[in-house]
CSV table of C-alpha atoms in Angstrom, one decimal:
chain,number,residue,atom,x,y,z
A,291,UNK,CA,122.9,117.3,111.4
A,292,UNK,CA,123.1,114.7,109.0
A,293,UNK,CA,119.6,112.4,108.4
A,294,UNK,CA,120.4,109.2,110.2
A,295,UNK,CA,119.5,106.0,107.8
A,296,UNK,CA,119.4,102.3,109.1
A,297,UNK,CA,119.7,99.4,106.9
A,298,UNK,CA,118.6,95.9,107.8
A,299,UNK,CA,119.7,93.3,105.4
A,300,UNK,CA,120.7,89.4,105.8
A,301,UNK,CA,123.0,89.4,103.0
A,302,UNK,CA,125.8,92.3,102.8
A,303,UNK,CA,129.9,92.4,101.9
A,304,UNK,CA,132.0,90.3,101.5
A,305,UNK,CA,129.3,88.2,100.2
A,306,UNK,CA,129.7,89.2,96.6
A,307,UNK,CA,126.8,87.7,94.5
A,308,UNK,CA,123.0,88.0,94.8
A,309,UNK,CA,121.6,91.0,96.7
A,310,UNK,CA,124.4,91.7,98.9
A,311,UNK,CA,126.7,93.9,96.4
A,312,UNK,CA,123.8,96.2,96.1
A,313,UNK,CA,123.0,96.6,99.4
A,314,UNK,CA,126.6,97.2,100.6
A,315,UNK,CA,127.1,100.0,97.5
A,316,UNK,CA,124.1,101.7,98.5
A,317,UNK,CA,125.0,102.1,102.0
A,318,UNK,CA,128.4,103.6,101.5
A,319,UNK,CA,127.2,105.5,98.2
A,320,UNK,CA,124.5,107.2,100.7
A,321,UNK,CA,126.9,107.7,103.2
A,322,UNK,CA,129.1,109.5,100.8
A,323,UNK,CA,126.2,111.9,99.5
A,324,UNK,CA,125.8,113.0,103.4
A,325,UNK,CA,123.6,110.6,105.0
A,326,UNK,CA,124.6,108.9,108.3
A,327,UNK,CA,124.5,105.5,107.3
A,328,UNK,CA,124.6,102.4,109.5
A,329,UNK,CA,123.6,98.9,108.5
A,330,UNK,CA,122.3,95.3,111.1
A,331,UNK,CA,123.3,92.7,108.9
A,332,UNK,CA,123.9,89.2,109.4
A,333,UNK,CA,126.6,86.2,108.7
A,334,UNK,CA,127.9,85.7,105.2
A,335,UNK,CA,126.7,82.9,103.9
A,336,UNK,CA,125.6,83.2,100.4
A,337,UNK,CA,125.9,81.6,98.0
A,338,UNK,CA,127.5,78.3,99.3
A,339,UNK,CA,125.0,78.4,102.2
A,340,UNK,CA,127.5,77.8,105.0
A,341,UNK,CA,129.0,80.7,107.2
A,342,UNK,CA,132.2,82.3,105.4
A,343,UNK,CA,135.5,81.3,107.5
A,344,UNK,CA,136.1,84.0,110.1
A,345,UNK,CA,132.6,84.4,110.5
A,346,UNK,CA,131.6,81.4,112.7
A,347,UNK,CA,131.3,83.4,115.7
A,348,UNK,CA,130.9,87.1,114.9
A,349,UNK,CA,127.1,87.7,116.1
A,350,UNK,CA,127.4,91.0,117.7
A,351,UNK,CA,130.8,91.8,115.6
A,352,UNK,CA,130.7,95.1,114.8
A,353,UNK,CA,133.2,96.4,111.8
A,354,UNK,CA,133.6,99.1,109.6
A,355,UNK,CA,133.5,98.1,105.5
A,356,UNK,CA,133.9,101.0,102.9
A,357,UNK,CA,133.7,103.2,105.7
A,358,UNK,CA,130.2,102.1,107.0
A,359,UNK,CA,129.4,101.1,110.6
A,360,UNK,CA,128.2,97.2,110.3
A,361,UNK,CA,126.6,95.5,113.1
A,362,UNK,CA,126.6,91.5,112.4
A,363,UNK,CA,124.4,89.4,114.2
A,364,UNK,CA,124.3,85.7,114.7
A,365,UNK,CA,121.3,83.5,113.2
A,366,UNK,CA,121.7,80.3,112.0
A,367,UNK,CA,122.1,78.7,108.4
A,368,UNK,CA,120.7,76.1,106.9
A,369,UNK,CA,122.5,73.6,104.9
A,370,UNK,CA,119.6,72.2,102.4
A,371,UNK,CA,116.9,74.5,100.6
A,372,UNK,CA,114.0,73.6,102.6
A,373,UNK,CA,111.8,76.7,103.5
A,374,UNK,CA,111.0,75.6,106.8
A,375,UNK,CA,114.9,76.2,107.7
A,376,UNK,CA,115.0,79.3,105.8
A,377,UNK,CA,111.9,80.4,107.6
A,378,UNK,CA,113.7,80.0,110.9
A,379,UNK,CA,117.0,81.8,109.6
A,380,UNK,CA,114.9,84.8,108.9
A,381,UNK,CA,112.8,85.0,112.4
A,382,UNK,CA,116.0,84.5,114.6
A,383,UNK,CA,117.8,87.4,112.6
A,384,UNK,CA,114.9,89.4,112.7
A,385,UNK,CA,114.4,88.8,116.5
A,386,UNK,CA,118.1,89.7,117.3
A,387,UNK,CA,117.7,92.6,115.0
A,388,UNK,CA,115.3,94.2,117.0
A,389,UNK,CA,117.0,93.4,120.3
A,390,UNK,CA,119.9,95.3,118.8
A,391,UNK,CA,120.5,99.1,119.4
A,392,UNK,CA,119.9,101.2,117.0
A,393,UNK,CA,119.9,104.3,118.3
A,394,UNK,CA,117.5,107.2,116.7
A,395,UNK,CA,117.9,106.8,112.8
A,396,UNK,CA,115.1,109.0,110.7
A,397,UNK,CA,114.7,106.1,108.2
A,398,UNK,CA,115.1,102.4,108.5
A,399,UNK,CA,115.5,100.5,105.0
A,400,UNK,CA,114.7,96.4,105.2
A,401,UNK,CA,115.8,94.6,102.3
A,402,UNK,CA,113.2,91.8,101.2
A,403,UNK,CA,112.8,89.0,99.9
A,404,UNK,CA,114.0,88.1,103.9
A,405,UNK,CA,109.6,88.9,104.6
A,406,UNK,CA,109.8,88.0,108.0
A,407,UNK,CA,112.8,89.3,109.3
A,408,UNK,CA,111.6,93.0,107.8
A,409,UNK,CA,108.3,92.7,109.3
A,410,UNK,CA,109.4,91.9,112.5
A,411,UNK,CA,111.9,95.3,112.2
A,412,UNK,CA,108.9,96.6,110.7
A,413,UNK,CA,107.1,95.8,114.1
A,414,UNK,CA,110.2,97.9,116.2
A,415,UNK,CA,109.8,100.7,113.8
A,416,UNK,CA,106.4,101.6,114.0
A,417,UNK,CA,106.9,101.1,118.3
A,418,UNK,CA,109.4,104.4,118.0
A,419,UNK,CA,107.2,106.3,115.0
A,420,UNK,CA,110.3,105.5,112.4
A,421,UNK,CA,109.1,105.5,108.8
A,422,UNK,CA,110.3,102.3,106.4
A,423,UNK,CA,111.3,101.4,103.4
A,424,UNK,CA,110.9,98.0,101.9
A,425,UNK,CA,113.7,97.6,99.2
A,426,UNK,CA,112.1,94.5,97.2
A,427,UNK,CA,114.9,92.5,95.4
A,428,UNK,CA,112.8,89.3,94.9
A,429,UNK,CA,108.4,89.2,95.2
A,430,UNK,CA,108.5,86.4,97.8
A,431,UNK,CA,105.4,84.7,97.5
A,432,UNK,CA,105.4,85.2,93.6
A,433,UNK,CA,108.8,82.9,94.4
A,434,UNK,CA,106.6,80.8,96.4
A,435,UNK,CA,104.2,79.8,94.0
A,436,UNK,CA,106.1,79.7,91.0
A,437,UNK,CA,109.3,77.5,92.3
A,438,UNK,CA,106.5,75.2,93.7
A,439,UNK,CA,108.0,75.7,97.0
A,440,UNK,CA,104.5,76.2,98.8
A,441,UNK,CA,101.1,74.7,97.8
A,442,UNK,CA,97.9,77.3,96.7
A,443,UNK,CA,96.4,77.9,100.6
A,444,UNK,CA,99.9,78.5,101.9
A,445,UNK,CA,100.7,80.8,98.8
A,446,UNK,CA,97.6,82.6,99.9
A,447,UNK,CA,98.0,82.9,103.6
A,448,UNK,CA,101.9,84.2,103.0
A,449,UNK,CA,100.5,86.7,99.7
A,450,UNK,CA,98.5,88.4,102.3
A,451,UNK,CA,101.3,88.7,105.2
A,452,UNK,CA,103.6,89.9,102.2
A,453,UNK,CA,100.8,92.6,101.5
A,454,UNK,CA,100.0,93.6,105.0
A,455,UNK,CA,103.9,94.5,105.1
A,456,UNK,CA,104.3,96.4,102.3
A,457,UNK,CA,101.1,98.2,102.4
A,458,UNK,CA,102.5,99.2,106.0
A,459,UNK,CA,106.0,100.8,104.8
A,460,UNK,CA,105.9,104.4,104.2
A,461,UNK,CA,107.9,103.4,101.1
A,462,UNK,CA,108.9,100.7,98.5
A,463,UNK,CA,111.9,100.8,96.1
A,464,UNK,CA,111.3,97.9,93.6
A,465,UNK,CA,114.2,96.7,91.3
A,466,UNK,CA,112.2,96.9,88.0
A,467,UNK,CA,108.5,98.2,86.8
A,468,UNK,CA,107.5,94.5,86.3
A,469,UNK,CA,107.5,95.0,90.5
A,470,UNK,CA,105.6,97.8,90.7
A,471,UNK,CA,102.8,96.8,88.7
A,472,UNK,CA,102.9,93.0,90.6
A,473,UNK,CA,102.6,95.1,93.5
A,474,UNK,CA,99.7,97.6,92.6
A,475,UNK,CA,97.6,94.8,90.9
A,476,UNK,CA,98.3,91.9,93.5
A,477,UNK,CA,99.1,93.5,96.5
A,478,UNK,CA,96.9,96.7,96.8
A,479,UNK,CA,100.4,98.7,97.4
A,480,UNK,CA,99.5,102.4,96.4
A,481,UNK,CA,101.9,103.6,93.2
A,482,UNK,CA,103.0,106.5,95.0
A,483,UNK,CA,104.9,104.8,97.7
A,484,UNK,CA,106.5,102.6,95.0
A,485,UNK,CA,110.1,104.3,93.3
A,486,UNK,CA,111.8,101.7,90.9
A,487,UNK,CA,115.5,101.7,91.3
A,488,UNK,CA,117.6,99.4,88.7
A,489,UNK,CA,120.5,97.6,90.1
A,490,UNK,CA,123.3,98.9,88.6
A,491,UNK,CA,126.7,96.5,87.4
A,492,UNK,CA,129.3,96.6,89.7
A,493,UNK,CA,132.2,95.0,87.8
A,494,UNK,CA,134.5,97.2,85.9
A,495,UNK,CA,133.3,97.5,82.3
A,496,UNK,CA,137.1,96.4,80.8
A,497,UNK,CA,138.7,94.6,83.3
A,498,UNK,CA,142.4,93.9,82.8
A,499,UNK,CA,143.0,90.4,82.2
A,500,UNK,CA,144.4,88.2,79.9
A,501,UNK,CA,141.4,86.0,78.5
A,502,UNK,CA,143.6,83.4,76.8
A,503,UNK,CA,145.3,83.2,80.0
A,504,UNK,CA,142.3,82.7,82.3
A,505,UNK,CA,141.0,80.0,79.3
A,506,UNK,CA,144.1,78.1,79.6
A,507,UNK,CA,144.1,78.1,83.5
A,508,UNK,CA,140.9,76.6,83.7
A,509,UNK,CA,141.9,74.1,80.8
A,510,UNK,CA,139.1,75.7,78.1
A,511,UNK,CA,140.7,74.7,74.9
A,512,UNK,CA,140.5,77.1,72.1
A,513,UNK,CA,137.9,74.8,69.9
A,514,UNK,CA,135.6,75.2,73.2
A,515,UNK,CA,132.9,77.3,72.8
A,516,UNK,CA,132.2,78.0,76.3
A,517,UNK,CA,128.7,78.7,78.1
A,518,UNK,CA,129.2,80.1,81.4
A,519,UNK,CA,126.6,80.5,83.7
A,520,UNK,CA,127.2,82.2,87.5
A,521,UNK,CA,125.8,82.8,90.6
A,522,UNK,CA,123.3,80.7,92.7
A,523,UNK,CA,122.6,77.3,91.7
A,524,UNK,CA,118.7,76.5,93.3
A,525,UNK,CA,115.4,75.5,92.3
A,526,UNK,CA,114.6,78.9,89.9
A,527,UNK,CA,117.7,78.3,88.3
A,528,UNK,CA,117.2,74.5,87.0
A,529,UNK,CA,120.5,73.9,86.0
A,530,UNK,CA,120.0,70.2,85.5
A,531,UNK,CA,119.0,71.9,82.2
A,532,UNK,CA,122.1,72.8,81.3
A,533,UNK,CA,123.5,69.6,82.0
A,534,UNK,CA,121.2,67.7,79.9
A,535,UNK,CA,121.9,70.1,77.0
A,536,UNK,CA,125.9,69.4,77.5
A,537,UNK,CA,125.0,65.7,77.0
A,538,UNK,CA,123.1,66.4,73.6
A,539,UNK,CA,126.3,68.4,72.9
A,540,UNK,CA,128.4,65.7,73.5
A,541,UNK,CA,125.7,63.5,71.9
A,542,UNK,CA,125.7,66.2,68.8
A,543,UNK,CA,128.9,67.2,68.3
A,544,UNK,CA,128.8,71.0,69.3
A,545,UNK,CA,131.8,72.4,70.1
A,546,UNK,CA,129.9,73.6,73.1
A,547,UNK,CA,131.1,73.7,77.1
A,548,UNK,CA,129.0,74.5,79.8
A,549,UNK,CA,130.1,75.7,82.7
A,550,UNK,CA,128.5,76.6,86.2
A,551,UNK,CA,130.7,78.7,88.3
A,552,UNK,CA,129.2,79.9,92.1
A,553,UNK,CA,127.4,78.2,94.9
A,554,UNK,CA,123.8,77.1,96.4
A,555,UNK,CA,122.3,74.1,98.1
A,556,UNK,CA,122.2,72.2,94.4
A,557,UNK,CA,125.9,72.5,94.0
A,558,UNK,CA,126.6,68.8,95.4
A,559,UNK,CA,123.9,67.4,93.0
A,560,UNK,CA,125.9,69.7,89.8
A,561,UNK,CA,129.1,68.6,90.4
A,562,UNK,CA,127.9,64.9,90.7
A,563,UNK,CA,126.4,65.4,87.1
A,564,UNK,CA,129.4,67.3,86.1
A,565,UNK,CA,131.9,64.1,87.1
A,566,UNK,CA,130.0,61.5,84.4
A,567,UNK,CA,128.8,64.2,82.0
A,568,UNK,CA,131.4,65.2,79.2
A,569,UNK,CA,131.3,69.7,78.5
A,570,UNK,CA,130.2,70.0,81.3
A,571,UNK,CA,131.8,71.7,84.9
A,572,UNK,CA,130.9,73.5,87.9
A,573,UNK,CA,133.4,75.7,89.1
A,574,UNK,CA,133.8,77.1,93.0
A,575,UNK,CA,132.8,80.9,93.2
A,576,UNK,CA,135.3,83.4,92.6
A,577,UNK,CA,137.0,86.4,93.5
A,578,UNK,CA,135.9,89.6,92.1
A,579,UNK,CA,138.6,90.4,89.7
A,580,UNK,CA,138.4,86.5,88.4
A,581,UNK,CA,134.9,86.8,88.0
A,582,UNK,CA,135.2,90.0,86.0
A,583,UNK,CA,137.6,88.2,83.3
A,584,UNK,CA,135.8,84.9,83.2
A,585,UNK,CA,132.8,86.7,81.7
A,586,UNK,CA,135.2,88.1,79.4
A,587,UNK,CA,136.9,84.5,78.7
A,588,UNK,CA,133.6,83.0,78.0
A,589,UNK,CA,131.8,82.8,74.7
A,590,UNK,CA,128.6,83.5,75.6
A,591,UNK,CA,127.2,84.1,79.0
A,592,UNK,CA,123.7,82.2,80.3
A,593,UNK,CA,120.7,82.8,82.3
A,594,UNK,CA,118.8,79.8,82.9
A,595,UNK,CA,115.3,79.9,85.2
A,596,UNK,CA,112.4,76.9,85.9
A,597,UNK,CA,110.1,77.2,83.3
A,598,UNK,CA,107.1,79.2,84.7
A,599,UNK,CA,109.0,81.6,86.1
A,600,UNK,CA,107.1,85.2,84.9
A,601,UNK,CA,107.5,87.3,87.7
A,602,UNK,CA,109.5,86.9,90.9
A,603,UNK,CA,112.9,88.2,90.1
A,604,UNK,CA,115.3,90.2,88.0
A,605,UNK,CA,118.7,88.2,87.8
A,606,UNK,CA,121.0,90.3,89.2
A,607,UNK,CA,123.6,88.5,86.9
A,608,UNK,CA,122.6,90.5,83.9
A,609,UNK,CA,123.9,93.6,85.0
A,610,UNK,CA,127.3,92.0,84.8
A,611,UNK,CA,126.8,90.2,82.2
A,612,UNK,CA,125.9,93.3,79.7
A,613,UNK,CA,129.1,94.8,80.7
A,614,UNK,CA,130.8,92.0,79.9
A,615,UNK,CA,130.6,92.8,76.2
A,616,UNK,CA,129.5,89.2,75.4
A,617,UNK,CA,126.3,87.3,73.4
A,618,UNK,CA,123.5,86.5,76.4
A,619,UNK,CA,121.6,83.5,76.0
A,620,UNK,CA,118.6,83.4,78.2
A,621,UNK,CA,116.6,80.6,78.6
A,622,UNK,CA,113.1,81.8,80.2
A,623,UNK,CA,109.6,82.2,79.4
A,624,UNK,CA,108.8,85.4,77.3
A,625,UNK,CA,107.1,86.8,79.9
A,626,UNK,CA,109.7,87.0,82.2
A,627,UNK,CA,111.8,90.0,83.5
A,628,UNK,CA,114.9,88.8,83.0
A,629,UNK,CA,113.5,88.2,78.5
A,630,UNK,CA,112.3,91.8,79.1
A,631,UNK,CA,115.5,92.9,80.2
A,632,UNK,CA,117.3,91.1,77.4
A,633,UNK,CA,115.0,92.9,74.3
A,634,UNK,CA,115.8,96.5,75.8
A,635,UNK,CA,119.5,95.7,75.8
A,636,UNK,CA,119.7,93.9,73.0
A,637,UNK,CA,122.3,91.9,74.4
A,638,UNK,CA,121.4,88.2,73.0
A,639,UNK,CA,118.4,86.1,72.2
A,640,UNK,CA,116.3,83.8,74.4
A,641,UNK,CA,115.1,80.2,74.3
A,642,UNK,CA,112.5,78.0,75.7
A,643,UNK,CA,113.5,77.2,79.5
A,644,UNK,CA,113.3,73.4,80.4
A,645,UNK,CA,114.3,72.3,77.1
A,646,UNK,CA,118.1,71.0,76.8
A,647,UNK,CA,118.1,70.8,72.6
A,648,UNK,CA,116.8,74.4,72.5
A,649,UNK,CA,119.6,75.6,74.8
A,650,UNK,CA,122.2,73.9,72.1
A,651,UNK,CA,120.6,74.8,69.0
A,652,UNK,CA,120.4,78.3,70.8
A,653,UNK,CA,123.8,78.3,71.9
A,654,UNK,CA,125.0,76.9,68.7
A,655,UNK,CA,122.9,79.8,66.6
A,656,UNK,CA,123.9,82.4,69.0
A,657,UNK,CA,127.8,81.5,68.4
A,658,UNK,CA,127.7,81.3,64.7
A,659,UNK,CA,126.0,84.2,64.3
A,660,UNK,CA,128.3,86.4,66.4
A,661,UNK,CA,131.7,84.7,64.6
A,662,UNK,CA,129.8,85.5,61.3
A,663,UNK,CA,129.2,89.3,62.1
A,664,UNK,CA,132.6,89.6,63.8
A,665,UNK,CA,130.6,90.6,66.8
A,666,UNK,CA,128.5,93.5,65.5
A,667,UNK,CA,125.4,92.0,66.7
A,668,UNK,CA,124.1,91.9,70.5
A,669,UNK,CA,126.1,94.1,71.6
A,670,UNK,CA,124.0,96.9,73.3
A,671,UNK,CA,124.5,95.4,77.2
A,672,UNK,CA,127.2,97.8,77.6
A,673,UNK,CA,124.8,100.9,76.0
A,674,UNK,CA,122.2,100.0,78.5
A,675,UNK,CA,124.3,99.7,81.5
A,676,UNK,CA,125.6,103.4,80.6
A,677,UNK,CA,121.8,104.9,80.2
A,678,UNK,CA,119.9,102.6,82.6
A,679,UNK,CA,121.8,100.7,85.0
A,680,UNK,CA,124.4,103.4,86.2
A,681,UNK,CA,125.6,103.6,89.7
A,682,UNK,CA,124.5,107.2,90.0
A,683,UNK,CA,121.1,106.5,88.3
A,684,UNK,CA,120.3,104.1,91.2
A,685,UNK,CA,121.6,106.5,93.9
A,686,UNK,CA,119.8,109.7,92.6
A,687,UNK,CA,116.5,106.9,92.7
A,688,UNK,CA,117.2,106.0,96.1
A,689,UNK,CA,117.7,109.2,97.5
A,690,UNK,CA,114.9,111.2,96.5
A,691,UNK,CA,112.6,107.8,97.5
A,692,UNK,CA,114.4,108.6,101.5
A,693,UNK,CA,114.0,112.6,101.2
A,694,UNK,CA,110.1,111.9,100.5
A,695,UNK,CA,109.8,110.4,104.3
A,696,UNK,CA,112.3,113.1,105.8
A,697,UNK,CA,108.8,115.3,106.1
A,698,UNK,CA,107.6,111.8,107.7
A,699,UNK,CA,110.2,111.5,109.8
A,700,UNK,CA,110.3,114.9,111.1
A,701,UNK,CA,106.1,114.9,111.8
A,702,UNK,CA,106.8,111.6,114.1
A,703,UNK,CA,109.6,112.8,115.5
A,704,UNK,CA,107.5,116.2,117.2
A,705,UNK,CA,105.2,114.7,119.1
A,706,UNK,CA,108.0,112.6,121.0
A,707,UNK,CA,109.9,115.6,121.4
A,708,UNK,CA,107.0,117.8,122.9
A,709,UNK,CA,106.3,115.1,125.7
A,710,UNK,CA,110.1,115.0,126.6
């Protein structure tokens, strides 16, 4: 019989930016190496923060995507960023998770940052002796304190609830090494339970599409060097920074247009910016196949996080972007991950976050450099998807972090079995 896998996740398909791609591939790439994988999920939402038409009313929908069973159920979303809201979101879908059959899986896989949904599964799966693992996208209260979202007692009080949980799980899967050692140094979470597994891109490395095209149909001009930055527009991402460095463009002369394309609860305060503020636009999100060719169509392709920001996430943009086979300009601290993951691809340079007449004179730099060069330069992204961020890398990961609890699984399992 095939080992039974649940996995608990807010965010899944067709959500198609932030955690949710990753979570959706796992599930049907396990289910297609031979494990019997379902997967509790909740409404899509992300990243415009407002339930997807055709969703409104699907809490206890169940569907098949890719071949996976999906149970949806309802919880409700909030429309501004404030944690209290969020908070509530994640109890109410962790509270109908558990009320939800599930019937006997041998592993059940929560996907944080959602911390207190997983902990209340986590509460369910200890009640029938089912081992977990944590699969840590984002270090929550690391977000916490470095967004300024929650003051130093509150940090505290949720650090140690964080830790508590993890230390719990039979196993953690961690997106990076930066993780692991966060969590072995901050958290008291013992290395051996931790197995790092790299998101992997999951765009098509040479999409078919004609760039000129898809420049022309959003009205780039060929003169326009173009800075494109996707994906969730919120607090870590500051993108007020970008639009203060299109006005020192426009103040400047660069050639340079930056453009926003995606959702998130700062999008309304963006696209007021974007109407009195020359090279600049935010753009609605995309399909995947126009998402693909924009990164293409674009000059050079941005990450941009709050300054401070040294350790709570890995942008899952990057992975896209390197396969893009376009200059990355990131502006983040040199501590960060996401500067980390930049060196070891050698896929662009990096800038001081927070300061708009870096981002130009980096954008500017970055632009001249790769014209000069005829694009020799910065160009390892696609190299390090091949060797690092592979599909089947992460799956070979994730699978031998599950078969290490199937002796778990099997120990619980006994004792039930001899009373029964």
């Amino acid at each position: 019989m095939a080992p039974r896998i649940l996995i608990v996740g807010l965010n899944y398909s067709p959500e198609h930016t932030g955690i949710a791609p990753y979570t959706a591939g796992m599930a049907r790439a396990l289910r297609e190496v031979g494990w019997d994988t379902e997967v509790i999920t909740g409404l899509p939402h992300y990243p415009q923060w407002q339930v997807r038409e055709g969703y409104e009313h699907s809490g206890g929908r169940r569907e098949a995507i890719d071949g996976v069973p999906v149970l949806r159920v309802g919880h409700p979303v909030p429309h501004d960023a404030g944690q209290i809201r969020r908070l509530g979101m994640e109890i109410v879908f962790g509270l109908r998770t558990v009320t939800a059959p599930w019937g006997k899986p041998d592993v059940v896989v929560v996907i944080t940052p959602a911390l207190f949904a997983s902990a209340i599964v986590r509460v369910r799966a200890a009640l029938t002796r089912t081992p977990v693992i944590a699969w840590v996208h984002d270090i929550y209260t690391a977000g916490l304190s470095e967004t300024g979202a929650a003051k130093g007692p509150v940090t505290r009080v949720m650090r140690a609830v964080e830790g508590t949980f993890l230390r719990s799980c039979e196993g953690v899967v961690v997106i990076h090494d930066r993780f692991s050692d966060y969590l072995r140094r901050h958290m008291g979470v013992a290395g051996e339970r931790i197995t790092t597994v790299r998101n992997w891109t999951h765009i098509a490395e040479s999409p078919a599409v004609d760039t000129d095209a898809l420049r022309r149909r959003f009205g780039w001009a060929p003169e326009d060097v173009v800075v494109l930055h996707t994906g969730n527009m919120g607090a870590k991402q500051d993108l007020a920074n970008v639009a203060a460095a299109a006005r020192v463009a426009e103040r400047d002369g660069a050639p340079l247009r930056f453009v926003l394309v995606g959702g998130g609860h700062q999008r309304p305060q963006l696209q007021e910016l974007a109407s009195r503020t020359p090279r600049f636009e935010v753009l609605p999100s995309v399909d995947d196949d126009t998402y693909a060719g924009l990164l293409r169509a674009a000059d050079i392709l941005l990450v941009n996080e709050r300054p401070g920001l040294t350790e709570m996430c890995v942008p899952s943009k990057l992975t896209s972007y390197f396969t893009a086979d376009r200059p990355v300009l990131a502006a983040v601290e040199a501590q960060s991950p996401s500067a980390a993951e930049l060196t070891a691809a050698d896929a662009g340079i990096r800038v001081e976050p927070g300061d708009p007449e870096a981002l130009v004179a980096g954008a500017v730099s970055l632009h001249e450099e790769w014209i000069t060069t005829g694009g020799a330069t910065h160009r390892g992204g696609r190299r390090y998807v091949r060797e690092v961020l592979s599909r089947g890398a992460a799956v070979r990961s994730f699978v031998s972090a599950l078969h290490k609890l199937r002796p778990v699984a099997a120990e619980r399992r006994e004792p039930a079995a001899a009373h029964s």
